Amino acid sequence: GIQVEQSPPDLILQEGANSTLRCNFSDSVNNLQWFHQNPWGQLINLFYIPSGTKQNGRLSATTVATERYSLLYISSSQTTDSGVYFCAVGVTGNQFYFGTGTSLTVIP
Amino acid sequence: EAEVAQSPRYKITEKSQAVAFWCDPISGHATLYWYRQILGQGPELLVQFQDESVVDDSQLPKDRFSAERLKGVDSTLKIQPAELGDSAMYLCASSFDVLAGSYEQYFGPGTRLTVT
């Protein structure tokens, strides 16, 4: 099956700093989503972005499907951004494989 | 805003007992997923339904796990008998809004299972 690698595995930031999270995948994909998992385990949708660029407030994402990677940008980080960020990709229309995640800690 | 519902939120059971989880997807979503997430790892797909049909259960331990979605709406995942290694978060998700033509996946709050 498709391999999904996320980097870095762990990230510690001072509040207000910016960060870039990366997702590499081993095959062409038709689906790609970014999620934030909060401390209670809930997976929250950030972006559905199989290609192109999207922005939502302090967060933005870019997927370059031809080069098999996606980036999640977090600007002016806040303590509430802490948690684990997952990238999930799929080859067929409604199939998703998850990466191992990036654990983000934002320090006040 | 429509949400995926799951129950119970927490379950503690003794090994060798039976346990069941319930999921109600977002209305209109044709695809329903059950994932298992072990602490420190990403979610792993157990079973995927398209309407009432199973389209992928290759990672489902069929000797003890079963899943059904009888009317193509809500779904039940069962474990019998439970083992210590089954302790994990069980997540349900749904996707494929036929009317909107969207494959975006939405997750429920999960059921945290502890087997003692």
mmCIF file with all atom_site columns, C-alpha atoms in Angstrom:
data_model
loop_
_atom_site.group_PDB
_atom_site.id
_atom_site.type_symbol
_atom_site.label_atom_id
_atom_site.label_alt_id
_atom_site.label_comp_id
_atom_site.label_asym_id
_atom_site.label_entity_id
_atom_site.label_seq_id
_atom_site.pdbx_PDB_ins_code
_atom_site.Cartn_x
_atom_site.Cartn_y
_atom_site.Cartn_z
_atom_site.occupancy
_atom_site.B_iso_or_equiv
_atom_site.pdbx_formal_charge
_atom_site.auth_seq_id
_atom_site.auth_comp_id
_atom_site.auth_asym_id
_atom_site.auth_atom_id
_atom_site.pdbx_PDB_model_num
ATOM 1   C CA . GLY A 1 1   ? 0.000   0.000   0.000  1.00 0.00 ? 1   GLY A CA 1
ATOM 2   C CA . ILE A 1 2   ? 0.856   3.656   -0.162 1.00 0.00 ? 2   ILE A CA 1
ATOM 3   C CA . GLN A 1 3   ? 3.467   4.939   2.320  1.00 0.00 ? 3   GLN A CA 1
ATOM 4   C CA . VAL A 1 4   ? 2.877   8.219   4.151  1.00 0.00 ? 4   VAL A CA 1
ATOM 5   C CA . GLU A 1 5   ? 5.703   9.942   6.018  1.00 0.00 ? 5   GLU A CA 1
ATOM 6   C CA . GLN A 1 6   ? 5.306   13.038  8.144  1.00 0.00 ? 6   GLN A CA 1
ATOM 7   C CA . SER A 1 7   ? 8.036   15.309  9.437  1.00 0.00 ? 7   SER A CA 1
ATOM 8   C CA . PRO A 1 8   ? 9.144   16.397  11.884 1.00 0.00 ? 8   PRO A CA 1
ATOM 9   C CA . PRO A 1 9   ? 7.793   13.789  14.319 1.00 0.00 ? 9   PRO A CA 1
ATOM 10  C CA . ASP A 1 10  ? 7.930   16.271  17.198 1.00 0.00 ? 10  ASP A CA 1
ATOM 11  C CA . LEU A 1 11  ? 7.974   20.056  17.296 1.00 0.00 ? 11  LEU A CA 1
ATOM 12  C CA . ILE A 1 12  ? 8.165   22.480  20.210 1.00 0.00 ? 12  ILE A CA 1
ATOM 13  C CA . LEU A 1 13  ? 7.433   26.154  19.535 1.00 0.00 ? 13  LEU A CA 1
ATOM 14  C CA . GLN A 1 14  ? 7.228   29.352  21.468 1.00 0.00 ? 14  GLN A CA 1
ATOM 15  C CA . GLU A 1 15  ? 3.832   31.003  21.240 1.00 0.00 ? 15  GLU A CA 1
ATOM 16  C CA . GLY A 1 16  ? 3.760   33.360  18.262 1.00 0.00 ? 16  GLY A CA 1
ATOM 17  C CA . ALA A 1 17  ? 6.246   31.369  16.160 1.00 0.00 ? 17  ALA A CA 1
ATOM 18  C CA . ASN A 1 18  ? 5.551   29.973  12.704 1.00 0.00 ? 18  ASN A CA 1
ATOM 19  C CA . SER A 1 19  ? 5.961   26.365  11.604 1.00 0.00 ? 19  SER A CA 1
ATOM 20  C CA . THR A 1 20  ? 5.810   24.100  8.564  1.00 0.00 ? 20  THR A CA 1
ATOM 21  C CA . LEU A 1 21  ? 4.735   20.466  8.725  1.00 0.00 ? 21  LEU A CA 1
ATOM 22  C CA . ARG A 1 22  ? 5.435   18.135  5.828  1.00 0.00 ? 22  ARG A CA 1
ATOM 23  C CA . CYS A 1 23  ? 3.688   15.052  4.439  1.00 0.00 ? 23  CYS A CA 1
ATOM 24  C CA . ASN A 1 24  ? 5.397   12.893  1.806  1.00 0.00 ? 24  ASN A CA 1
ATOM 25  C CA . PHE A 1 25  ? 3.598   10.055  0.051  1.00 0.00 ? 25  PHE A CA 1
ATOM 26  C CA . SER A 1 26  ? 4.841   7.266   -2.158 1.00 0.00 ? 26  SER A CA 1
ATOM 27  C CA . ASP A 1 27  ? 2.237   7.213   -4.929 1.00 0.00 ? 27  ASP A CA 1
ATOM 28  C CA . SER A 1 28  ? -0.104  9.489   -6.836 1.00 0.00 ? 28  SER A CA 1
ATOM 29  C CA . VAL A 1 29  ? -3.155  10.362  -4.757 1.00 0.00 ? 29  VAL A CA 1
ATOM 30  C CA . ASN A 1 30  ? -6.682  11.541  -5.397 1.00 0.00 ? 30  ASN A CA 1
ATOM 31  C CA . ASN A 1 31  ? -7.425  12.416  -1.769 1.00 0.00 ? 31  ASN A CA 1
ATOM 32  C CA . LEU A 1 32  ? -5.480  14.277  0.877  1.00 0.00 ? 32  LEU A CA 1
ATOM 33  C CA . GLN A 1 33  ? -6.652  15.664  4.191  1.00 0.00 ? 33  GLN A CA 1
ATOM 34  C CA . TRP A 1 34  ? -4.960  17.345  7.146  1.00 0.00 ? 34  TRP A CA 1
ATOM 35  C CA . PHE A 1 35  ? -6.346  16.757  10.639 1.00 0.00 ? 35  PHE A CA 1
ATOM 36  C CA . HIS A 1 36  ? -5.618  18.088  14.113 1.00 0.00 ? 36  HIS A CA 1
ATOM 37  C CA . GLN A 1 37  ? -6.114  15.612  16.937 1.00 0.00 ? 37  GLN A CA 1
ATOM 38  C CA . ASN A 1 38  ? -6.863  17.388  20.184 1.00 0.00 ? 38  ASN A CA 1
ATOM 39  C CA . PRO A 1 39  ? -5.897  16.098  23.660 1.00 0.00 ? 39  PRO A CA 1
ATOM 40  C CA . TRP A 1 40  ? -9.279  14.342  23.960 1.00 0.00 ? 40  TRP A CA 1
ATOM 41  C CA . GLY A 1 41  ? -8.609  12.316  20.815 1.00 0.00 ? 41  GLY A CA 1
ATOM 42  C CA . GLN A 1 42  ? -11.034 14.086  18.504 1.00 0.00 ? 42  GLN A CA 1
ATOM 43  C CA . LEU A 1 43  ? -9.813  14.396  14.899 1.00 0.00 ? 43  LEU A CA 1
ATOM 44  C CA . ILE A 1 44  ? -10.696 17.817  13.568 1.00 0.00 ? 44  ILE A CA 1
ATOM 45  C CA . ASN A 1 45  ? -10.728 18.541  9.841  1.00 0.00 ? 45  ASN A CA 1
ATOM 46  C CA . LEU A 1 46  ? -8.295  21.230  8.791  1.00 0.00 ? 46  LEU A CA 1
ATOM 47  C CA . PHE A 1 47  ? -8.100  20.912  5.009  1.00 0.00 ? 47  PHE A CA 1
ATOM 48  C CA . TYR A 1 48  ? -9.271  18.632  2.236  1.00 0.00 ? 48  TYR A CA 1
ATOM 49  C CA . ILE A 1 49  ? -6.583  19.398  -0.327 1.00 0.00 ? 49  ILE A CA 1
ATOM 50  C CA . PRO A 1 50  ? -5.700  16.808  -2.984 1.00 0.00 ? 50  PRO A CA 1
ATOM 51  C CA . SER A 1 51  ? -3.991  19.601  -4.924 1.00 0.00 ? 51  SER A CA 1
ATOM 52  C CA . GLY A 1 52  ? -3.411  23.338  -4.815 1.00 0.00 ? 52  GLY A CA 1
ATOM 53  C CA . THR A 1 53  ? -3.359  25.803  -1.929 1.00 0.00 ? 53  THR A CA 1
ATOM 54  C CA . LYS A 1 54  ? -5.953  26.696  0.691  1.00 0.00 ? 54  LYS A CA 1
ATOM 55  C CA . GLN A 1 55  ? -5.979  29.080  3.629  1.00 0.00 ? 55  GLN A CA 1
ATOM 56  C CA . ASN A 1 56  ? -8.101  29.256  6.749  1.00 0.00 ? 56  ASN A CA 1
ATOM 57  C CA . GLY A 1 57  ? -7.129  31.985  9.182  1.00 0.00 ? 57  GLY A CA 1
ATOM 58  C CA . ARG A 1 58  ? -3.646  31.322  10.562 1.00 0.00 ? 58  ARG A CA 1
ATOM 59  C CA . LEU A 1 59  ? -3.443  27.960  8.806  1.00 0.00 ? 59  LEU A CA 1
ATOM 60  C CA . SER A 1 60  ? -2.723  27.244  5.183  1.00 0.00 ? 60  SER A CA 1
ATOM 61  C CA . ALA A 1 61  ? -1.855  24.152  3.180  1.00 0.00 ? 61  ALA A CA 1
ATOM 62  C CA . THR A 1 62  ? -0.283  23.364  -0.159 1.00 0.00 ? 62  THR A CA 1
ATOM 63  C CA . THR A 1 63  ? -0.270  20.057  -1.994 1.00 0.00 ? 63  THR A CA 1
ATOM 64  C CA . VAL A 1 64  ? 2.039   19.452  -4.945 1.00 0.00 ? 64  VAL A CA 1
ATOM 65  C CA . ALA A 1 65  ? 0.587   16.195  -6.183 1.00 0.00 ? 65  ALA A CA 1
ATOM 66  C CA . THR A 1 66  ? 3.110   15.747  -9.015 1.00 0.00 ? 66  THR A CA 1
ATOM 67  C CA . GLU A 1 67  ? 5.967   15.837  -6.480 1.00 0.00 ? 67  GLU A CA 1
ATOM 68  C CA . ARG A 1 68  ? 4.076   13.766  -3.894 1.00 0.00 ? 68  ARG A CA 1
ATOM 69  C CA . TYR A 1 69  ? 4.098   16.078  -0.909 1.00 0.00 ? 69  TYR A CA 1
ATOM 70  C CA . SER A 1 70  ? 1.910   18.422  1.073  1.00 0.00 ? 70  SER A CA 1
ATOM 71  C CA . LEU A 1 71  ? 2.791   21.188  3.511  1.00 0.00 ? 71  LEU A CA 1
ATOM 72  C CA . LEU A 1 72  ? 0.788   22.590  6.414  1.00 0.00 ? 72  LEU A CA 1
ATOM 73  C CA . TYR A 1 73  ? 1.738   26.086  7.581  1.00 0.00 ? 73  TYR A CA 1
ATOM 74  C CA . ILE A 1 74  ? 0.846   27.394  11.010 1.00 0.00 ? 74  ILE A CA 1
ATOM 75  C CA . SER A 1 75  ? 1.490   31.073  11.608 1.00 0.00 ? 75  SER A CA 1
ATOM 76  C CA . SER A 1 76  ? 1.505   32.965  14.928 1.00 0.00 ? 76  SER A CA 1
ATOM 77  C CA . SER A 1 77  ? 1.070   29.720  16.846 1.00 0.00 ? 77  SER A CA 1
ATOM 78  C CA . GLN A 1 78  ? -1.114  29.594  19.948 1.00 0.00 ? 78  GLN A CA 1
ATOM 79  C CA . THR A 1 79  ? -1.189  27.130  22.841 1.00 0.00 ? 79  THR A CA 1
ATOM 80  C CA . THR A 1 80  ? -4.490  25.798  21.498 1.00 0.00 ? 80  THR A CA 1
ATOM 81  C CA . ASP A 1 81  ? -2.615  24.627  18.385 1.00 0.00 ? 81  ASP A CA 1
ATOM 82  C CA . SER A 1 82  ? -0.917  21.942  20.482 1.00 0.00 ? 82  SER A CA 1
ATOM 83  C CA . GLY A 1 83  ? -1.762  18.364  19.602 1.00 0.00 ? 83  GLY A CA 1
ATOM 84  C CA . VAL A 1 84  ? -0.983  15.886  16.873 1.00 0.00 ? 84  VAL A CA 1
ATOM 85  C CA . TYR A 1 85  ? -1.326  16.760  13.190 1.00 0.00 ? 85  TYR A CA 1
ATOM 86  C CA . PHE A 1 86  ? -2.098  13.956  10.768 1.00 0.00 ? 86  PHE A CA 1
ATOM 87  C CA . CYS A 1 87  ? -1.960  13.775  7.025  1.00 0.00 ? 87  CYS A CA 1
ATOM 88  C CA . ALA A 1 88  ? -4.226  11.181  5.369  1.00 0.00 ? 88  ALA A CA 1
ATOM 89  C CA . VAL A 1 89  ? -3.977  10.262  1.704  1.00 0.00 ? 89  VAL A CA 1
ATOM 90  C CA . GLY A 1 90  ? -5.825  7.989   -0.676 1.00 0.00 ? 90  GLY A CA 1
ATOM 91  C CA . VAL A 1 91  ? -5.483  6.682   -4.180 1.00 0.00 ? 91  VAL A CA 1
ATOM 92  C CA . THR A 1 92  ? -9.114  5.906   -4.922 1.00 0.00 ? 92  THR A CA 1
ATOM 93  C CA . GLY A 1 93  ? -12.072 8.186   -4.359 1.00 0.00 ? 93  GLY A CA 1
ATOM 94  C CA . ASN A 1 94  ? -12.861 7.407   -0.742 1.00 0.00 ? 94  ASN A CA 1
ATOM 95  C CA . GLN A 1 95  ? -9.851  5.583   0.663  1.00 0.00 ? 95  GLN A CA 1
ATOM 96  C CA . PHE A 1 96  ? -7.497  7.092   3.223  1.00 0.00 ? 96  PHE A CA 1
ATOM 97  C CA . TYR A 1 97  ? -4.144  6.043   4.741  1.00 0.00 ? 97  TYR A CA 1
ATOM 98  C CA . PHE A 1 98  ? -2.728  7.975   7.667  1.00 0.00 ? 98  PHE A CA 1
ATOM 99  C CA . GLY A 1 99  ? 0.797   9.085   8.409  1.00 0.00 ? 99  GLY A CA 1
ATOM 100 C CA . THR A 1 100 ? 2.369   8.725   11.850 1.00 0.00 ? 100 THR A CA 1
ATOM 101 C CA . GLY A 1 101 ? 1.720   12.342  12.733 1.00 0.00 ? 101 GLY A CA 1
ATOM 102 C CA . THR A 1 102 ? 3.596   15.397  13.971 1.00 0.00 ? 102 THR A CA 1
ATOM 103 C CA . SER A 1 103 ? 3.248   16.141  17.681 1.00 0.00 ? 103 SER A CA 1
ATOM 104 C CA . LEU A 1 104 ? 3.212   19.910  18.237 1.00 0.00 ? 104 LEU A CA 1
ATOM 105 C CA . THR A 1 105 ? 3.665   21.589  21.604 1.00 0.00 ? 105 THR A CA 1
ATOM 106 C CA . VAL A 1 106 ? 3.267   25.364  21.821 1.00 0.00 ? 106 VAL A CA 1
ATOM 107 C CA . ILE A 1 107 ? 4.773   26.892  24.944 1.00 0.00 ? 107 ILE A CA 1
ATOM 108 C CA . PRO A 1 108 ? 3.360   30.169  26.339 1.00 0.00 ? 108 PRO A CA 1
ATOM 109 C CA . GLU B 2 1   ? -23.447 21.375  11.667 1.00 0.00 ? 1   GLU B CA 1
ATOM 110 C CA . ALA B 2 2   ? -23.925 17.632  11.104 1.00 0.00 ? 2   ALA B CA 1
ATOM 111 C CA . GLU B 2 3   ? -21.642 15.343  13.106 1.00 0.00 ? 3   GLU B CA 1
ATOM 112 C CA . VAL B 2 4   ? -20.679 11.698  13.312 1.00 0.00 ? 4   VAL B CA 1
ATOM 113 C CA . ALA B 2 5   ? -22.070 10.212  16.522 1.00 0.00 ? 5   ALA B CA 1
ATOM 114 C CA . GLN B 2 6   ? -20.406 7.415   18.478 1.00 0.00 ? 6   GLN B CA 1
ATOM 115 C CA . SER B 2 7   ? -21.243 5.600   21.684 1.00 0.00 ? 7   SER B CA 1
ATOM 116 C CA . PRO B 2 8   ? -20.127 4.823   24.236 1.00 0.00 ? 8   PRO B CA 1
ATOM 117 C CA . ARG B 2 9   ? -17.341 7.368   24.674 1.00 0.00 ? 9   ARG B CA 1
ATOM 118 C CA . TYR B 2 10  ? -15.481 5.194   27.160 1.00 0.00 ? 10  TYR B CA 1
ATOM 119 C CA . LYS B 2 11  ? -15.645 1.476   27.826 1.00 0.00 ? 11  LYS B CA 1
ATOM 120 C CA . ILE B 2 12  ? -13.818 -0.649  30.367 1.00 0.00 ? 12  ILE B CA 1
ATOM 121 C CA . THR B 2 13  ? -14.209 -4.384  30.005 1.00 0.00 ? 13  THR B CA 1
ATOM 122 C CA . GLU B 2 14  ? -12.508 -7.523  31.239 1.00 0.00 ? 14  GLU B CA 1
ATOM 123 C CA . LYS B 2 15  ? -10.655 -9.762  28.829 1.00 0.00 ? 15  LYS B CA 1
ATOM 124 C CA . SER B 2 16  ? -12.762 -12.507 27.267 1.00 0.00 ? 16  SER B CA 1
ATOM 125 C CA . GLN B 2 17  ? -15.895 -10.348 27.501 1.00 0.00 ? 17  GLN B CA 1
ATOM 126 C CA . ALA B 2 18  ? -17.840 -9.070  24.496 1.00 0.00 ? 18  ALA B CA 1
ATOM 127 C CA . VAL B 2 19  ? -17.966 -5.374  23.662 1.00 0.00 ? 19  VAL B CA 1
ATOM 128 C CA . ALA B 2 20  ? -19.835 -3.375  21.013 1.00 0.00 ? 20  ALA B CA 1
ATOM 129 C CA . PHE B 2 21  ? -19.478 0.126   19.620 1.00 0.00 ? 21  PHE B CA 1
ATOM 130 C CA . TRP B 2 22  ? -22.074 2.109   17.689 1.00 0.00 ? 22  TRP B CA 1
ATOM 131 C CA . CYS B 2 23  ? -21.663 4.774   15.023 1.00 0.00 ? 23  CYS B CA 1
ATOM 132 C CA . ASP B 2 24  ? -24.165 7.021   13.242 1.00 0.00 ? 24  ASP B CA 1
ATOM 133 C CA . PRO B 2 25  ? -22.587 8.778   10.226 1.00 0.00 ? 25  PRO B CA 1
ATOM 134 C CA . ILE B 2 26  ? -23.463 12.145  8.768  1.00 0.00 ? 26  ILE B CA 1
ATOM 135 C CA . SER B 2 27  ? -26.730 11.950  6.869  1.00 0.00 ? 27  SER B CA 1
ATOM 136 C CA . GLY B 2 28  ? -26.165 11.397  3.162  1.00 0.00 ? 28  GLY B CA 1
ATOM 137 C CA . HIS B 2 29  ? -22.686 9.950   3.557  1.00 0.00 ? 29  HIS B CA 1
ATOM 138 C CA . ALA B 2 30  ? -22.403 6.673   1.679  1.00 0.00 ? 30  ALA B CA 1
ATOM 139 C CA . THR B 2 31  ? -19.041 5.565   3.062  1.00 0.00 ? 31  THR B CA 1
ATOM 140 C CA . LEU B 2 32  ? -18.450 4.581   6.686  1.00 0.00 ? 32  LEU B CA 1
ATOM 141 C CA . TYR B 2 33  ? -15.108 3.680   8.207  1.00 0.00 ? 33  TYR B CA 1
ATOM 142 C CA . TRP B 2 34  ? -13.983 2.063   11.458 1.00 0.00 ? 34  TRP B CA 1
ATOM 143 C CA . TYR B 2 35  ? -10.417 2.815   12.533 1.00 0.00 ? 35  TYR B CA 1
ATOM 144 C CA . ARG B 2 36  ? -8.337  1.665   15.497 1.00 0.00 ? 36  ARG B CA 1
ATOM 145 C CA . GLN B 2 37  ? -5.773  4.035   16.944 1.00 0.00 ? 37  GLN B CA 1
ATOM 146 C CA . ILE B 2 38  ? -3.097  2.869   19.358 1.00 0.00 ? 38  ILE B CA 1
ATOM 147 C CA . LEU B 2 39  ? -1.471  5.554   21.491 1.00 0.00 ? 39  LEU B CA 1
ATOM 148 C CA . GLY B 2 40  ? 1.309   7.306   19.585 1.00 0.00 ? 40  GLY B CA 1
ATOM 149 C CA . GLN B 2 41  ? 0.278   6.005   16.180 1.00 0.00 ? 41  GLN B CA 1
ATOM 150 C CA . GLY B 2 42  ? -1.954  7.098   13.346 1.00 0.00 ? 42  GLY B CA 1
ATOM 151 C CA . PRO B 2 43  ? -5.411  5.594   12.844 1.00 0.00 ? 43  PRO B CA 1
ATOM 152 C CA . GLU B 2 44  ? -5.449  2.198   11.127 1.00 0.00 ? 44  GLU B CA 1
ATOM 153 C CA . LEU B 2 45  ? -8.415  1.196   8.973  1.00 0.00 ? 45  LEU B CA 1
ATOM 154 C CA . LEU B 2 46  ? -10.297 -1.840  10.245 1.00 0.00 ? 46  LEU B CA 1
ATOM 155 C CA . VAL B 2 47  ? -13.280 -1.888  7.891  1.00 0.00 ? 47  VAL B CA 1
ATOM 156 C CA . GLN B 2 48  ? -14.821 0.319   5.214  1.00 0.00 ? 48  GLN B CA 1
ATOM 157 C CA . PHE B 2 49  ? -18.456 0.193   4.076  1.00 0.00 ? 49  PHE B CA 1
ATOM 158 C CA . GLN B 2 50  ? -19.981 1.600   0.916  1.00 0.00 ? 50  GLN B CA 1
ATOM 159 C CA . ASP B 2 51  ? -23.686 1.791   1.780  1.00 0.00 ? 51  ASP B CA 1
ATOM 160 C CA . GLU B 2 52  ? -24.320 -1.611  3.381  1.00 0.00 ? 52  GLU B CA 1
ATOM 161 C CA . SER B 2 53  ? -21.496 -3.468  1.624  1.00 0.00 ? 53  SER B CA 1
ATOM 162 C CA . VAL B 2 54  ? -18.007 -4.100  2.976  1.00 0.00 ? 54  VAL B CA 1
ATOM 163 C CA . VAL B 2 55  ? -15.417 -2.804  0.503  1.00 0.00 ? 55  VAL B CA 1
ATOM 164 C CA . ASP B 2 56  ? -12.276 -3.344  2.634  1.00 0.00 ? 56  ASP B CA 1
ATOM 165 C CA . ASP B 2 57  ? -11.880 -5.441  5.771  1.00 0.00 ? 57  ASP B CA 1
ATOM 166 C CA . SER B 2 58  ? -8.386  -6.709  5.084  1.00 0.00 ? 58  SER B CA 1
ATOM 167 C CA . GLN B 2 59  ? -7.060  -5.458  8.456  1.00 0.00 ? 59  GLN B CA 1
ATOM 168 C CA . LEU B 2 60  ? -10.020 -6.640  10.535 1.00 0.00 ? 60  LEU B CA 1
ATOM 169 C CA . PRO B 2 61  ? -9.121  -9.560  12.854 1.00 0.00 ? 61  PRO B CA 1
ATOM 170 C CA . LYS B 2 62  ? -12.076 -11.625 11.754 1.00 0.00 ? 62  LYS B CA 1
ATOM 171 C CA . ASP B 2 63  ? -11.656 -14.321 14.398 1.00 0.00 ? 63  ASP B CA 1
ATOM 172 C CA . ARG B 2 64  ? -12.829 -11.864 17.051 1.00 0.00 ? 64  ARG B CA 1
ATOM 173 C CA . PHE B 2 65  ? -14.039 -8.687  15.326 1.00 0.00 ? 65  PHE B CA 1
ATOM 174 C CA . SER B 2 66  ? -17.222 -8.219  13.331 1.00 0.00 ? 66  SER B CA 1
ATOM 175 C CA . ALA B 2 67  ? -18.863 -5.178  11.793 1.00 0.00 ? 67  ALA B CA 1
ATOM 176 C CA . GLU B 2 68  ? -22.200 -4.551  10.175 1.00 0.00 ? 68  GLU B CA 1
ATOM 177 C CA . ARG B 2 69  ? -24.122 -1.717  8.545  1.00 0.00 ? 69  ARG B CA 1
ATOM 178 C CA . LEU B 2 70  ? -27.411 -3.455  7.874  1.00 0.00 ? 70  LEU B CA 1
ATOM 179 C CA . LYS B 2 71  ? -29.485 -0.621  6.380  1.00 0.00 ? 71  LYS B CA 1
ATOM 180 C CA . GLY B 2 72  ? -26.576 1.380   5.027  1.00 0.00 ? 72  GLY B CA 1
ATOM 181 C CA . VAL B 2 73  ? -26.905 3.988   7.756  1.00 0.00 ? 73  VAL B CA 1
ATOM 182 C CA . ASP B 2 74  ? -25.596 3.335   11.281 1.00 0.00 ? 74  ASP B CA 1
ATOM 183 C CA . SER B 2 75  ? -23.042 0.671   12.088 1.00 0.00 ? 75  SER B CA 1
ATOM 184 C CA . THR B 2 76  ? -21.926 -1.595  14.918 1.00 0.00 ? 76  THR B CA 1
ATOM 185 C CA . LEU B 2 77  ? -18.425 -2.928  15.578 1.00 0.00 ? 77  LEU B CA 1
ATOM 186 C CA . LYS B 2 78  ? -18.166 -5.905  17.922 1.00 0.00 ? 78  LYS B CA 1
ATOM 187 C CA . ILE B 2 79  ? -15.262 -7.609  19.642 1.00 0.00 ? 79  ILE B CA 1
ATOM 188 C CA . GLN B 2 80  ? -15.712 -11.063 21.144 1.00 0.00 ? 80  GLN B CA 1
ATOM 189 C CA . PRO B 2 81  ? -13.750 -12.051 23.110 1.00 0.00 ? 81  PRO B CA 1
ATOM 190 C CA . ALA B 2 82  ? -11.814 -8.913  24.004 1.00 0.00 ? 82  ALA B CA 1
ATOM 191 C CA . GLU B 2 83  ? -8.054  -9.243  24.584 1.00 0.00 ? 83  GLU B CA 1
ATOM 192 C CA . LEU B 2 84  ? -5.656  -6.978  26.451 1.00 0.00 ? 84  LEU B CA 1
ATOM 193 C CA . GLY B 2 85  ? -4.117  -5.869  23.143 1.00 0.00 ? 85  GLY B CA 1
ATOM 194 C CA . ASP B 2 86  ? -7.465  -4.488  21.970 1.00 0.00 ? 86  ASP B CA 1
ATOM 195 C CA . SER B 2 87  ? -7.097  -1.508  24.318 1.00 0.00 ? 87  SER B CA 1
ATOM 196 C CA . ALA B 2 88  ? -7.150  1.480   21.957 1.00 0.00 ? 88  ALA B CA 1
ATOM 197 C CA . MET B 2 89  ? -9.264  4.316   20.612 1.00 0.00 ? 89  MET B CA 1
ATOM 198 C CA . TYR B 2 90  ? -11.890 3.156   18.111 1.00 0.00 ? 90  TYR B CA 1
ATOM 199 C CA . LEU B 2 91  ? -12.812 5.874   15.638 1.00 0.00 ? 91  LEU B CA 1
ATOM 200 C CA . CYS B 2 92  ? -15.703 6.023   13.221 1.00 0.00 ? 92  CYS B CA 1
ATOM 201 C CA . ALA B 2 93  ? -15.689 8.288   10.184 1.00 0.00 ? 93  ALA B CA 1
ATOM 202 C CA . SER B 2 94  ? -17.917 8.944   7.207  1.00 0.00 ? 94  SER B CA 1
ATOM 203 C CA . SER B 2 95  ? -17.443 10.467  3.789  1.00 0.00 ? 95  SER B CA 1
ATOM 204 C CA . PHE B 2 96  ? -18.727 10.722  0.249  1.00 0.00 ? 96  PHE B CA 1
ATOM 205 C CA . ASP B 2 97  ? -21.528 13.189  0.124  1.00 0.00 ? 97  ASP B CA 1
ATOM 206 C CA . VAL B 2 98  ? -23.217 12.005  -3.049 1.00 0.00 ? 98  VAL B CA 1
ATOM 207 C CA . LEU B 2 99  ? -25.097 15.250  -3.638 1.00 0.00 ? 99  LEU B CA 1
ATOM 208 C CA . ALA B 2 100 ? -22.054 17.454  -3.102 1.00 0.00 ? 100 ALA B CA 1
ATOM 209 C CA . GLY B 2 101 ? -19.644 15.067  -4.815 1.00 0.00 ? 101 GLY B CA 1
ATOM 210 C CA . SER B 2 102 ? -17.214 15.443  -1.916 1.00 0.00 ? 102 SER B CA 1
ATOM 211 C CA . TYR B 2 103 ? -14.927 12.762  -0.477 1.00 0.00 ? 103 TYR B CA 1
ATOM 212 C CA . GLU B 2 104 ? -13.976 14.760  2.623  1.00 0.00 ? 104 GLU B CA 1
ATOM 213 C CA . GLN B 2 105 ? -13.836 12.508  5.671  1.00 0.00 ? 105 GLN B CA 1
ATOM 214 C CA . TYR B 2 106 ? -15.379 13.444  9.049  1.00 0.00 ? 106 TYR B CA 1
ATOM 215 C CA . PHE B 2 107 ? -14.663 11.725  12.354 1.00 0.00 ? 107 PHE B CA 1
ATOM 216 C CA . GLY B 2 108 ? -16.718 11.038  15.436 1.00 0.00 ? 108 GLY B CA 1
ATOM 217 C CA . PRO B 2 109 ? -15.383 11.596  18.975 1.00 0.00 ? 109 PRO B CA 1
ATOM 218 C CA . GLY B 2 110 ? -14.203 7.978   19.300 1.00 0.00 ? 110 GLY B CA 1
ATOM 219 C CA . THR B 2 111 ? -14.630 5.240   21.888 1.00 0.00 ? 111 THR B CA 1
ATOM 220 C CA . ARG B 2 112 ? -11.707 4.699   24.237 1.00 0.00 ? 112 ARG B CA 1
ATOM 221 C CA . LEU B 2 113 ? -11.584 1.000   25.122 1.00 0.00 ? 113 LEU B CA 1
ATOM 222 C CA . THR B 2 114 ? -9.636  -0.358  28.067 1.00 0.00 ? 114 THR B CA 1
ATOM 223 C CA . VAL B 2 115 ? -9.417  -4.129  28.482 1.00 0.00 ? 115 VAL B CA 1
ATOM 224 C CA . THR B 2 116 ? -8.350  -5.317  31.961 1.00 0.00 ? 116 THR B CA 1
#
